[in-house]
XYZ file of N, CA and C in Angstrom:
765
model
N -29.815 65.322 26.168
C -28.494 65.812 25.771
C -27.676 66.202 26.995
N -26.372 66.334 26.802
C -25.483 66.708 27.897
C -25.734 68.138 28.341
N -25.375 68.420 29.580
C -25.614 69.744 30.151
C -24.665 70.778 29.553
N -25.200 71.977 29.317
C -24.417 73.122 28.864
C -24.398 74.145 29.992
N -23.232 74.642 30.340
C -23.098 75.665 31.370
C -22.945 77.019 30.698
N -23.806 77.973 31.067
C -23.803 79.297 30.457
C -23.445 80.354 31.499
N -22.478 81.200 31.178
C -22.217 82.386 31.982
C -23.117 83.483 31.449
N -24.038 83.950 32.294
C -25.050 84.895 31.831
C -24.927 86.226 32.568
N -26.034 86.997 32.555
C -26.032 88.297 33.218
C -26.339 89.445 32.286
N -26.513 89.157 30.982
C -26.843 90.193 30.013
C -28.149 89.839 29.310
N -28.731 90.826 28.657
C -29.982 90.606 27.934
C -29.799 89.601 26.803
N -28.684 89.708 26.087
C -28.479 88.796 24.967
C -28.184 87.377 25.431
N -27.718 87.216 26.672
C -27.523 85.861 27.200
C -28.853 85.128 27.294
N -29.924 85.877 27.553
C -31.252 85.268 27.625
C -31.631 84.638 26.286
N -31.211 85.252 25.197
C -31.497 84.709 23.871
C -30.805 83.364 23.679
N -29.570 83.277 24.138
C -28.826 82.017 24.049
C -29.512 80.935 24.873
N -29.882 81.272 26.097
C -30.524 80.297 26.984
C -31.845 79.816 26.399
N -32.630 80.743 25.876
C -33.922 80.394 25.277
C -33.743 79.394 24.143
N -32.765 79.639 23.285
C -32.524 78.748 22.148
C -32.003 77.393 22.600
N -31.167 77.373 23.616
C -30.667 76.106 24.139
C -31.817 75.246 24.665
N -32.710 75.873 25.411
C -33.847 75.138 25.959
C -34.792 74.675 24.852
N -34.999 75.510 23.847
C -35.853 75.137 22.714
C -35.286 73.949 21.950
N -33.953 73.843 21.973
C -33.290 72.733 21.282
C -33.015 71.563 22.232
N -33.693 71.584 23.369
C -33.644 70.472 24.334
C -32.262 70.224 24.915
N -31.495 71.277 25.053
C -30.205 71.163 25.726
C -30.420 71.375 27.225
N -29.993 70.428 28.028
C -30.028 70.578 29.474
C -29.093 71.730 29.835
N -29.639 72.774 30.450
C -28.882 74.013 30.609
C -28.782 74.440 32.068
N -27.575 74.809 32.472
C -27.337 75.420 33.782
C -26.737 76.794 33.535
N -27.063 77.730 34.416
C -26.627 79.117 34.225
C -25.951 79.626 35.491
N -24.890 80.393 35.316
C -24.247 81.031 36.452
C -24.206 82.537 36.241
N -24.515 83.283 37.289
C -24.523 84.743 37.265
C -23.773 85.253 38.491
N -23.424 86.535 38.471
C -22.657 87.087 39.591
C -23.528 87.805 40.610
N -24.721 88.245 40.209
C -25.536 89.059 41.109
C -26.977 88.563 41.182
N -27.678 89.054 42.206
C -29.100 88.751 42.364
C -29.900 89.333 41.211
N -29.485 90.526 40.732
C -30.175 91.128 39.594
C -30.021 90.262 38.345
N -28.823 89.696 38.179
C -28.596 88.813 37.043
C -29.485 87.592 37.093
N -29.654 87.046 38.291
C -30.535 85.892 38.455
C -31.979 86.276 38.179
N -32.355 87.488 38.610
C -33.718 87.954 38.414
C -34.100 88.117 36.958
N -33.103 88.365 36.106
C -33.371 88.502 34.674
C -33.857 87.192 34.055
N -33.651 86.098 34.763
C -33.963 84.779 34.211
C -35.238 84.182 34.798
N -36.032 85.014 35.467
C -37.250 84.521 36.128
C -38.231 83.864 35.165
N -38.194 84.278 33.914
C -39.155 83.739 32.934
C -38.893 82.264 32.604
N -37.678 81.801 32.888
C -37.335 80.413 32.582
C -37.626 79.530 33.796
N -38.523 78.593 33.626
C -38.903 77.705 34.717
C -37.988 76.471 34.733
N -37.740 75.977 35.922
C -36.931 74.764 36.096
C -35.531 74.898 35.509
N -34.987 76.103 35.570
C -33.630 76.346 35.096
C -32.686 76.368 36.298
N -31.616 75.600 36.229
C -30.634 75.582 37.314
C -29.787 76.850 37.258
N -29.898 77.689 38.291
C -29.176 78.962 38.321
C -28.244 78.982 39.534
N -26.987 79.307 39.295
C -25.979 79.375 40.350
C -25.447 80.807 40.407
N -25.391 81.357 41.613
C -24.932 82.730 41.784
C -23.650 82.748 42.610
N -22.654 83.457 42.103
C -21.401 83.555 42.834
C -20.388 84.370 42.051
N -19.319 84.753 42.710
C -18.252 85.502 42.055
C -17.510 84.575 41.103
N -17.454 84.971 39.832
C -16.922 84.071 38.811
C -15.402 84.158 38.720
N -14.759 83.753 39.806
C -13.303 83.623 39.784
C -12.942 82.199 39.344
N -11.658 81.931 39.272
C -11.227 80.621 38.762
C -11.710 79.484 39.646
N -11.661 79.667 40.948
C -12.068 78.590 41.860
C -13.542 78.251 41.695
N -14.379 79.273 41.588
C -15.816 79.029 41.487
C -16.170 78.384 40.150
N -15.557 78.860 39.070
C -15.826 78.268 37.750
C -15.358 76.815 37.727
N -14.205 76.552 38.319
C -13.689 75.183 38.398
C -14.655 74.294 39.177
N -15.149 74.811 40.298
C -16.107 74.059 41.119
C -17.357 73.701 40.319
N -17.901 74.657 39.585
C -19.106 74.402 38.794
C -18.854 73.343 37.723
N -17.737 73.469 37.044
C -17.430 72.525 35.962
C -17.256 71.106 36.515
N -16.542 70.984 37.609
C -16.303 69.643 38.170
C -17.562 69.056 38.785
N -18.472 69.917 39.260
C -19.723 69.440 39.859
C -20.752 69.072 38.799
N -20.911 69.952 37.810
C -21.961 69.763 36.801
C -21.522 68.882 35.634
N -20.195 68.846 35.395
C -19.645 68.060 34.284
C -20.347 68.378 32.951
N -20.334 69.635 32.549
C -20.990 70.022 31.297
C -20.200 69.567 30.077
N -20.887 69.550 28.941
C -20.217 69.203 27.691
C -19.409 70.388 27.164
N -19.797 71.601 27.585
C -19.060 72.804 27.196
C -19.484 73.965 28.073
N -18.756 75.062 27.985
C -19.127 76.289 28.669
C -19.370 77.367 27.616
N -20.523 78.025 27.703
C -20.845 79.136 26.807
C -20.723 80.428 27.604
N -19.779 81.257 27.222
C -19.536 82.527 27.894
C -20.345 83.616 27.181
N -21.462 84.019 27.803
C -22.299 85.084 27.244
C -22.294 86.287 28.178
N -21.161 86.494 28.848
C -21.021 87.617 29.775
C -20.917 88.922 28.992
N -21.073 90.010 29.710
C -20.938 91.342 29.121
C -19.593 91.478 28.411
N -19.549 92.170 27.263
C -18.274 92.327 26.542
C -17.175 92.968 27.375
N -17.545 93.682 28.443
C -16.537 94.343 29.265
C -16.198 93.555 30.535
N -16.759 92.361 30.649
C -16.411 91.501 31.793
C -15.178 90.674 31.436
N -14.096 91.373 31.118
C -12.909 90.703 30.590
C -12.269 89.756 31.606
N -12.330 90.121 32.892
C -11.726 89.250 33.904
C -12.481 87.919 33.988
N -13.819 87.984 33.922
C -14.621 86.762 33.945
C -14.294 85.895 32.745
N -14.211 86.498 31.575
C -13.918 85.731 30.361
C -12.533 85.115 30.410
N -11.550 85.861 30.916
C -10.194 85.304 31.038
C -10.189 84.121 32.000
N -10.905 84.273 33.122
C -10.988 83.160 34.082
C -11.611 81.926 33.434
N -12.689 82.138 32.693
C -13.384 81.018 32.054
C -12.497 80.339 31.011
N -11.801 81.122 30.222
C -10.908 80.569 29.197
C -9.813 79.725 29.842
N -9.184 80.270 30.890
C -8.085 79.555 31.543
C -8.546 78.269 32.222
N -9.713 78.340 32.886
C -10.225 77.142 33.559
C -10.610 76.078 32.534
N -11.280 76.484 31.469
C -11.677 75.518 30.435
C -10.465 74.863 29.796
N -9.420 75.645 29.609
C -8.192 75.079 29.029
C -7.596 74.038 29.982
N -7.574 74.360 31.272
C -7.010 73.443 32.262
C -7.860 72.181 32.396
N -9.190 72.348 32.329
C -10.104 71.213 32.505
C -10.385 70.486 31.183
N -9.759 70.935 30.108
C -9.965 70.344 28.777
C -11.447 70.352 28.379
N -12.108 71.476 28.666
C -13.531 71.637 28.356
C -13.682 72.645 27.222
N -14.475 72.347 26.201
C -14.685 73.306 25.116
C -15.263 74.630 25.632
N -14.654 75.724 25.200
C -15.094 77.073 25.570
C -15.676 77.738 24.332
N -16.894 78.279 24.475
C -17.559 78.971 23.363
C -17.909 80.377 23.825
N -17.492 81.359 23.065
C -17.768 82.757 23.409
C -18.882 83.305 22.529
N -19.956 83.776 23.174
C -21.007 84.481 22.444
C -20.892 85.953 22.799
N -20.590 86.776 21.808
C -20.361 88.196 22.066
C -21.112 89.025 21.047
N -21.908 89.948 21.540
C -22.684 90.820 20.648
C -21.774 91.534 19.652
N -22.321 91.819 18.483
C -21.533 92.418 17.413
C -21.033 93.813 17.790
N -19.864 94.120 17.294
C -19.276 95.436 17.521
C -19.962 96.476 16.637
N -19.904 97.716 17.086
C -20.337 98.853 16.270
C -19.138 99.776 16.152
N -18.725 100.048 14.949
C -17.515 100.842 14.745
C -17.826 102.341 14.654
N -17.159 103.101 15.507
C -17.264 104.564 15.472
C -15.894 105.186 15.175
N -15.018 104.380 14.595
C -13.633 104.820 14.378
C -13.545 106.070 13.505
N -14.474 106.225 12.587
C -14.405 107.360 11.658
C -15.377 108.478 12.012
N -15.895 108.452 13.220
C -16.850 109.477 13.647
C -16.097 110.607 14.350
N -16.049 111.789 13.743
C -15.275 112.893 14.326
C -15.874 113.447 15.622
N -17.125 113.113 15.918
C -17.782 113.631 17.113
C -17.510 112.784 18.357
N -16.809 111.669 18.160
C -16.590 110.746 19.271
C -15.101 110.553 19.529
N -14.702 110.678 20.792
C -13.326 110.401 21.196
C -13.265 108.980 21.721
N -12.496 108.132 21.054
C -12.392 106.732 21.445
C -11.131 106.530 22.293
N -11.308 105.882 23.436
C -10.183 105.612 24.338
C -10.111 104.113 24.627
N -8.954 103.672 25.103
C -8.735 102.241 25.328
C -9.212 101.780 26.707
N -9.222 102.687 27.673
C -9.557 102.275 29.036
C -10.028 103.478 29.841
N -10.380 103.235 31.106
C -10.895 104.300 31.963
C -9.832 105.349 32.272
N -8.587 104.921 32.372
C -7.511 105.871 32.631
C -7.397 106.908 31.530
N -7.464 106.458 30.282
C -7.420 107.385 29.150
C -8.651 108.283 29.142
N -9.797 107.713 29.510
C -11.022 108.513 29.576
C -10.852 109.654 30.577
N -10.261 109.362 31.733
C -10.040 110.380 32.759
C -9.104 111.481 32.256
N -8.066 111.091 31.528
C -7.127 112.082 30.988
C -7.832 113.068 30.063
N -8.750 112.553 29.252
C -9.510 113.429 28.354
C -10.466 114.301 29.155
N -11.136 113.706 30.139
C -12.127 114.442 30.932
C -11.513 115.608 31.699
N -10.253 115.482 32.079
C -9.589 116.560 32.811
C -9.495 117.840 31.988
N -9.642 117.717 30.671
C -9.554 118.887 29.796
C -10.928 119.486 29.506
N -11.994 118.839 30.002
C -13.357 119.285 29.732
C -13.944 120.020 30.941
N -14.876 120.899 30.653
C -15.629 121.598 31.685
C -17.052 121.050 31.725
N -17.787 121.369 32.784
C -19.188 121.007 32.853
C -19.433 119.642 33.474
N -20.712 119.298 33.587
C -21.113 118.045 34.197
C -20.836 116.855 33.288
N -20.548 115.719 33.916
C -20.161 114.492 33.207
C -21.101 113.378 33.633
N -21.616 112.633 32.667
C -22.441 111.473 32.977
C -21.698 110.205 32.577
N -21.492 109.313 33.568
C -20.859 108.028 33.314
C -21.937 106.961 33.182
N -21.962 106.251 32.063
C -22.892 105.124 31.887
C -22.051 103.865 31.683
N -21.208 103.594 32.655
C -20.207 102.534 32.554
C -20.445 101.397 33.545
N -21.488 101.515 34.355
C -21.646 100.567 35.447
C -20.785 101.001 36.626
N -20.621 100.117 37.583
C -19.912 100.475 38.823
C -18.507 99.881 38.917
N -18.135 99.051 37.971
C -16.834 98.396 38.047
C -15.701 99.380 37.754
N -14.798 99.531 38.683
C -13.599 100.363 38.527
C -13.900 101.844 38.358
N -15.048 102.306 38.869
C -15.371 103.729 38.735
C -14.504 104.605 39.630
N -13.747 103.972 40.534
C -12.857 104.769 41.383
C -11.838 105.551 40.554
N -11.595 105.113 39.330
C -10.655 105.828 38.455
C -11.096 107.264 38.217
N -12.400 107.515 38.273
C -12.924 108.838 37.927
C -12.901 109.808 39.105
N -12.384 109.367 40.249
C -12.189 110.289 41.362
C -11.068 111.281 41.064
N -10.295 111.014 40.014
C -9.198 111.904 39.634
C -9.699 113.176 38.957
N -10.963 113.173 38.563
C -11.529 114.335 37.876
C -11.734 115.467 38.884
N -11.263 116.670 38.579
C -11.435 117.793 39.504
C -12.901 118.002 39.874
N -13.156 118.151 41.180
C -14.507 118.402 41.692
C -15.477 117.294 41.278
N -15.010 116.026 41.304
C -15.808 114.907 40.798
C -17.116 114.720 41.565
N -17.116 115.010 42.877
C -18.330 114.764 43.658
C -19.469 115.694 43.259
N -19.140 116.814 42.656
C -20.171 117.750 42.203
C -20.509 117.554 40.729
N -19.477 117.283 39.922
C -19.651 117.306 38.459
C -20.012 115.952 37.856
N -19.640 114.867 38.520
C -19.811 113.542 37.914
C -21.134 112.912 38.349
N -21.928 112.512 37.368
C -23.171 111.780 37.598
C -22.957 110.327 37.167
N -23.582 109.414 37.889
C -23.448 107.988 37.603
C -24.808 107.401 37.270
N -24.869 106.597 36.221
C -26.063 105.807 35.964
C -25.689 104.350 36.188
N -26.293 103.756 37.225
C -25.909 102.406 37.646
C -27.156 101.573 37.905
N -26.945 100.290 38.144
C -28.055 99.396 38.449
C -28.598 99.669 39.854
N -29.893 99.463 40.066
C -30.498 99.707 41.382
C -30.237 98.560 42.351
N -28.997 98.411 42.750
C -28.579 97.360 43.659
C -27.901 98.020 44.863
N -28.265 97.616 46.075
C -27.755 98.306 47.259
C -26.235 98.224 47.379
N -25.647 97.121 46.916
C -24.196 97.002 46.972
C -23.531 98.016 46.042
N -24.132 98.203 44.869
C -23.606 99.168 43.899
C -23.730 100.585 44.455
N -24.897 100.906 45.006
C -25.124 102.244 45.551
C -24.192 102.521 46.726
N -24.007 101.525 47.579
C -23.104 101.680 48.718
C -21.676 101.926 48.254
N -21.257 101.190 47.233
C -19.904 101.371 46.706
C -19.712 102.790 46.181
N -20.683 103.279 45.411
C -20.574 104.615 44.826
C -20.474 105.691 45.913
N -21.306 105.565 46.934
C -21.282 106.552 48.013
C -19.993 106.464 48.818
N -19.527 105.253 49.083
C -18.287 105.079 49.845
C -17.081 105.645 49.106
N -17.155 105.682 47.791
C -16.063 106.249 46.999
C -16.095 107.775 46.991
N -17.197 108.348 47.501
C -17.277 109.800 47.588
C -18.141 110.459 46.528
N -18.804 109.654 45.693
C -19.708 110.235 44.707
C -20.973 110.701 45.423
N -21.497 111.833 45.015
C -22.649 112.417 45.690
C -23.898 111.573 45.466
N -24.638 111.255 46.538
C -25.866 110.471 46.386
C -26.865 111.113 45.433
N -26.920 112.449 45.414
C -27.879 113.119 44.535
C -27.470 113.037 43.070
N -26.242 112.598 42.828
C -25.763 112.455 41.451
C -25.791 111.011 40.969
N -26.386 110.125 41.766
C -26.450 108.711 41.395
C -27.845 108.381 40.894
N -27.931 107.934 39.648
C -29.205 107.554 39.045
C -29.237 106.039 38.969
N -30.049 105.433 39.823
C -30.133 103.972 39.876
C -31.353 103.528 39.077
N -31.099 102.934 37.937
C -32.183 102.543 37.044
C -31.732 101.377 36.184
N -32.647 100.485 35.915
C -32.346 99.322 35.087
C -32.899 99.541 33.688
N -32.096 99.229 32.675
C -32.492 99.409 31.288
C -33.546 98.412 30.858
N -33.922 98.420 29.583
C -33.306 99.215 28.515
C -33.798 100.663 28.493
N -32.981 101.528 27.905
C -33.316 102.933 27.780
C -33.367 103.278 26.298
N -34.439 103.887 25.829
C -34.492 104.308 24.436
C -33.885 105.703 24.311
N -33.845 106.210 23.102
C -33.199 107.498 22.852
C -33.886 108.626 23.616
N -35.215 108.597 23.645
C -35.964 109.665 24.320
C -35.670 109.695 25.817
N -35.641 108.525 26.455
C -35.352 108.469 27.888
C -33.923 108.916 28.161
N -33.000 108.518 27.292
C -31.617 108.966 27.446
C -31.541 110.493 27.406
N -32.247 111.099 26.477
C -32.208 112.561 26.354
C -32.730 113.224 27.624
N -33.813 112.689 28.179
C -34.368 113.276 29.396
C -33.398 113.148 30.571
N -32.744 112.002 30.685
C -31.769 111.810 31.755
C -30.569 112.737 31.586
N -30.107 112.887 30.347
C -28.968 113.772 30.081
C -29.323 115.218 30.448
N -30.549 115.612 30.114
C -30.997 116.969 30.455
C -31.087 117.141 31.966
N -31.616 116.120 32.649
C -31.747 116.183 34.099
C -30.386 116.422 34.760
N -29.360 115.771 34.249
C -28.005 115.906 34.801
C -27.312 117.184 34.338
N -27.933 117.854 33.376
C -27.294 119.007 32.737
C -25.886 118.617 32.271
N -25.817 117.422 31.711
C -24.521 116.863 31.322
C -24.027 117.467 30.009
N -22.762 117.787 30.008
C -22.115 118.281 28.795
C -21.226 117.217 28.168
N -20.956 116.159 28.948
C -20.096 115.077 28.460
C -20.744 113.731 28.797
N -20.763 112.837 27.806
C -21.204 111.453 28.025
C -19.997 110.534 27.924
N -19.850 109.653 28.913
C -18.826 108.612 28.838
C -19.552 107.268 28.827
N -19.342 106.509 27.771
C -20.023 105.232 27.624
C -19.057 104.190 27.082
N -19.556 102.947 26.952
C -18.717 101.843 26.491
C -19.224 101.323 25.152
N -18.330 100.731 24.370
C -18.735 100.116 23.101
C -19.324 98.746 23.433
N -20.541 98.784 23.930
C -21.196 97.565 24.382
C -22.123 96.976 23.337
N -22.081 97.501 22.102
C -22.923 96.965 21.037
C -24.343 97.485 21.128
N -25.111 97.248 20.086
C -26.474 97.773 20.050
C -27.334 97.192 21.164
N -27.122 95.880 21.497
C -27.877 95.275 22.587
C -27.578 95.971 23.918
N -26.423 96.590 23.994
C -26.056 97.319 25.206
C -26.567 98.741 25.225
N -27.282 99.153 24.177
C -27.901 100.470 24.136
C -27.000 101.611 23.745
N -25.805 101.309 23.240
C -24.856 102.382 22.960
C -25.333 103.287 21.828
N -26.057 102.745 20.866
C -26.526 103.557 19.736
C -27.492 104.634 20.208
N -28.468 104.256 21.036
C -29.441 105.229 21.534
C -28.776 106.286 22.404
N -27.778 105.877 23.195
C -27.080 106.846 24.043
C -26.323 107.863 23.195
N -25.601 107.369 22.208
C -24.802 108.268 21.376
C -25.689 109.182 20.542
N -26.775 108.644 19.997
C -27.685 109.483 19.210
C -28.292 110.585 20.067
N -28.671 110.239 21.306
C -29.247 111.234 22.216
C -28.224 112.316 22.550
N -26.993 111.895 22.827
C -25.942 112.859 23.177
C -25.638 113.796 22.012
N -25.624 113.258 20.812
C -25.353 114.100 19.639
C -26.442 115.150 19.448
N -27.698 114.751 19.657
C -28.802 115.699 19.485
C -28.742 116.835 20.497
N -28.133 116.564 21.642
C -28.008 117.589 22.671
C -26.678 118.336 22.585
N -25.864 117.988 21.599
C -24.591 118.678 21.408
C -23.550 118.354 22.465
N -23.644 117.176 23.079
C -22.709 116.793 24.127
C -21.404 116.238 23.550
N -20.329 116.370 24.300
C -19.091 115.682 23.953
C -19.260 114.210 24.315
N -18.640 113.325 23.535
C -18.816 111.886 23.740
C -17.459 111.207 23.828
N -17.264 110.446 24.907
C -16.066 109.618 25.058
C -16.527 108.168 25.064
N -15.951 107.374 24.184
C -16.331 105.967 24.050
C -15.155 105.079 24.443
N -15.367 104.246 25.465
C -14.335 103.300 25.892
C -14.469 102.050 25.034
N -13.419 101.734 24.304
C -13.449 100.580 23.410
C -13.339 99.293 24.209
N -13.838 98.217 23.647
C -13.769 96.932 24.345
C -12.476 96.189 23.998
N -11.987 95.417 24.948
C -10.827 94.557 24.721
C -11.346 93.146 24.502
N -11.072 92.596 23.359
C -11.603 91.275 23.036
C -10.594 90.190 23.387
N -11.069 89.205 24.117
C -10.224 88.060 24.449
C -10.107 87.147 23.223
N -8.915 86.624 23.022
C -8.681 85.761 21.872
C -9.093 84.324 22.172
N -9.951 83.776 21.338
C -10.339 82.374 21.457
C -10.820 81.892 20.095
N -10.830 80.592 19.906
C -11.146 80.039 18.582
C -12.642 79.985 18.304
N -13.453 79.668 19.300
C -14.898 79.531 19.091
C -15.622 80.781 19.568
N -15.556 81.846 18.773
C -16.215 83.100 19.120
C -17.287 83.390 18.076
N -18.521 83.655 18.538
C -19.641 83.872 17.618
C -20.477 85.062 18.066
N -21.101 85.716 17.092
C -22.024 86.814 17.392
C -23.445 86.471 16.966
N -23.649 85.253 16.456
C -24.974 84.775 16.070
C -25.324 83.540 16.905
N -26.534 83.519 17.437
C -26.940 82.401 18.294
C -26.954 81.092 17.515
N -27.370 81.145 16.245
C -27.392 79.932 15.421
C -26.019 79.270 15.369
N -24.974 80.088 15.299
C -23.614 79.554 15.238
C -23.224 78.890 16.557
N -23.697 79.470 17.663
C -23.429 78.873 18.982
C -24.074 77.500 19.082
N -25.350 77.422 18.694
C -26.076 76.148 18.756
C -25.428 75.092 17.857
N -25.040 75.516 16.673
C -24.407 74.575 15.735
C -23.095 74.033 16.306
N -22.318 74.901 16.953
C -21.051 74.478 17.556
C -21.302 73.491 18.685
N -22.314 73.756 19.516
C -22.640 72.852 20.622
C -23.103 71.497 20.093
N -23.906 71.530 19.031
C -24.433 70.279 18.479
C -23.322 69.355 17.982
N -22.212 69.930 17.580
C -21.105 69.097 17.099
C -20.400 68.368 18.243
N -20.663 68.824 19.492
C -19.998 68.212 20.652
C -20.772 67.017 21.208
N -22.040 66.894 20.822
C -22.872 65.809 21.357
C -22.782 64.548 20.511
């Protein structure tokens, strides 16, 4: 069968890749980091390309590999990557398929403050006292330098990557407040980490159950913490699925 190009880097992307290989689809994968590539070690003889997923790089991959389609299984909050992929696929007349984990709605939960972006999260945090734990990754965390006494009060949970750690320290976040650990984290581990930070506020993203948001929120509620949830911005496209079977069925129609 024709080659399928997958944008990966998440746990659920591995499920897509596994199913593609099981269905004998020739598969190539692109990731942005060494850690992302490392997540795919279990797959033998898989073509993996690592690089910054801007328009030029995605265009280069498509023109080199000539795939039958591109499957975007990037993190729900990697909106810039998804926009780049959509625009390049449109220009190259290549079918674009979005695989995105299902949403979890907390709209009616009075214990959770839902915000649209990091800027709104910061505005809310300025009204809170006590230690703050960010479980947002390292992208655009400079926004949280606006929080009073951020180097003392703000704790970060990020991936154990030297580039990420260097970025956090260069921004002025205290090294002793940086927790570098790779998931998954269950509810019990989340509670222990929250206690360690003496955190009174949790800031997290609506990354779906595969992203661990349920366990984080349940742990925070049990500890009586305030919770700020950054909602995801969904890119508009026609072929968007939250079930792997639907992705495979869509690809099969292209062959």
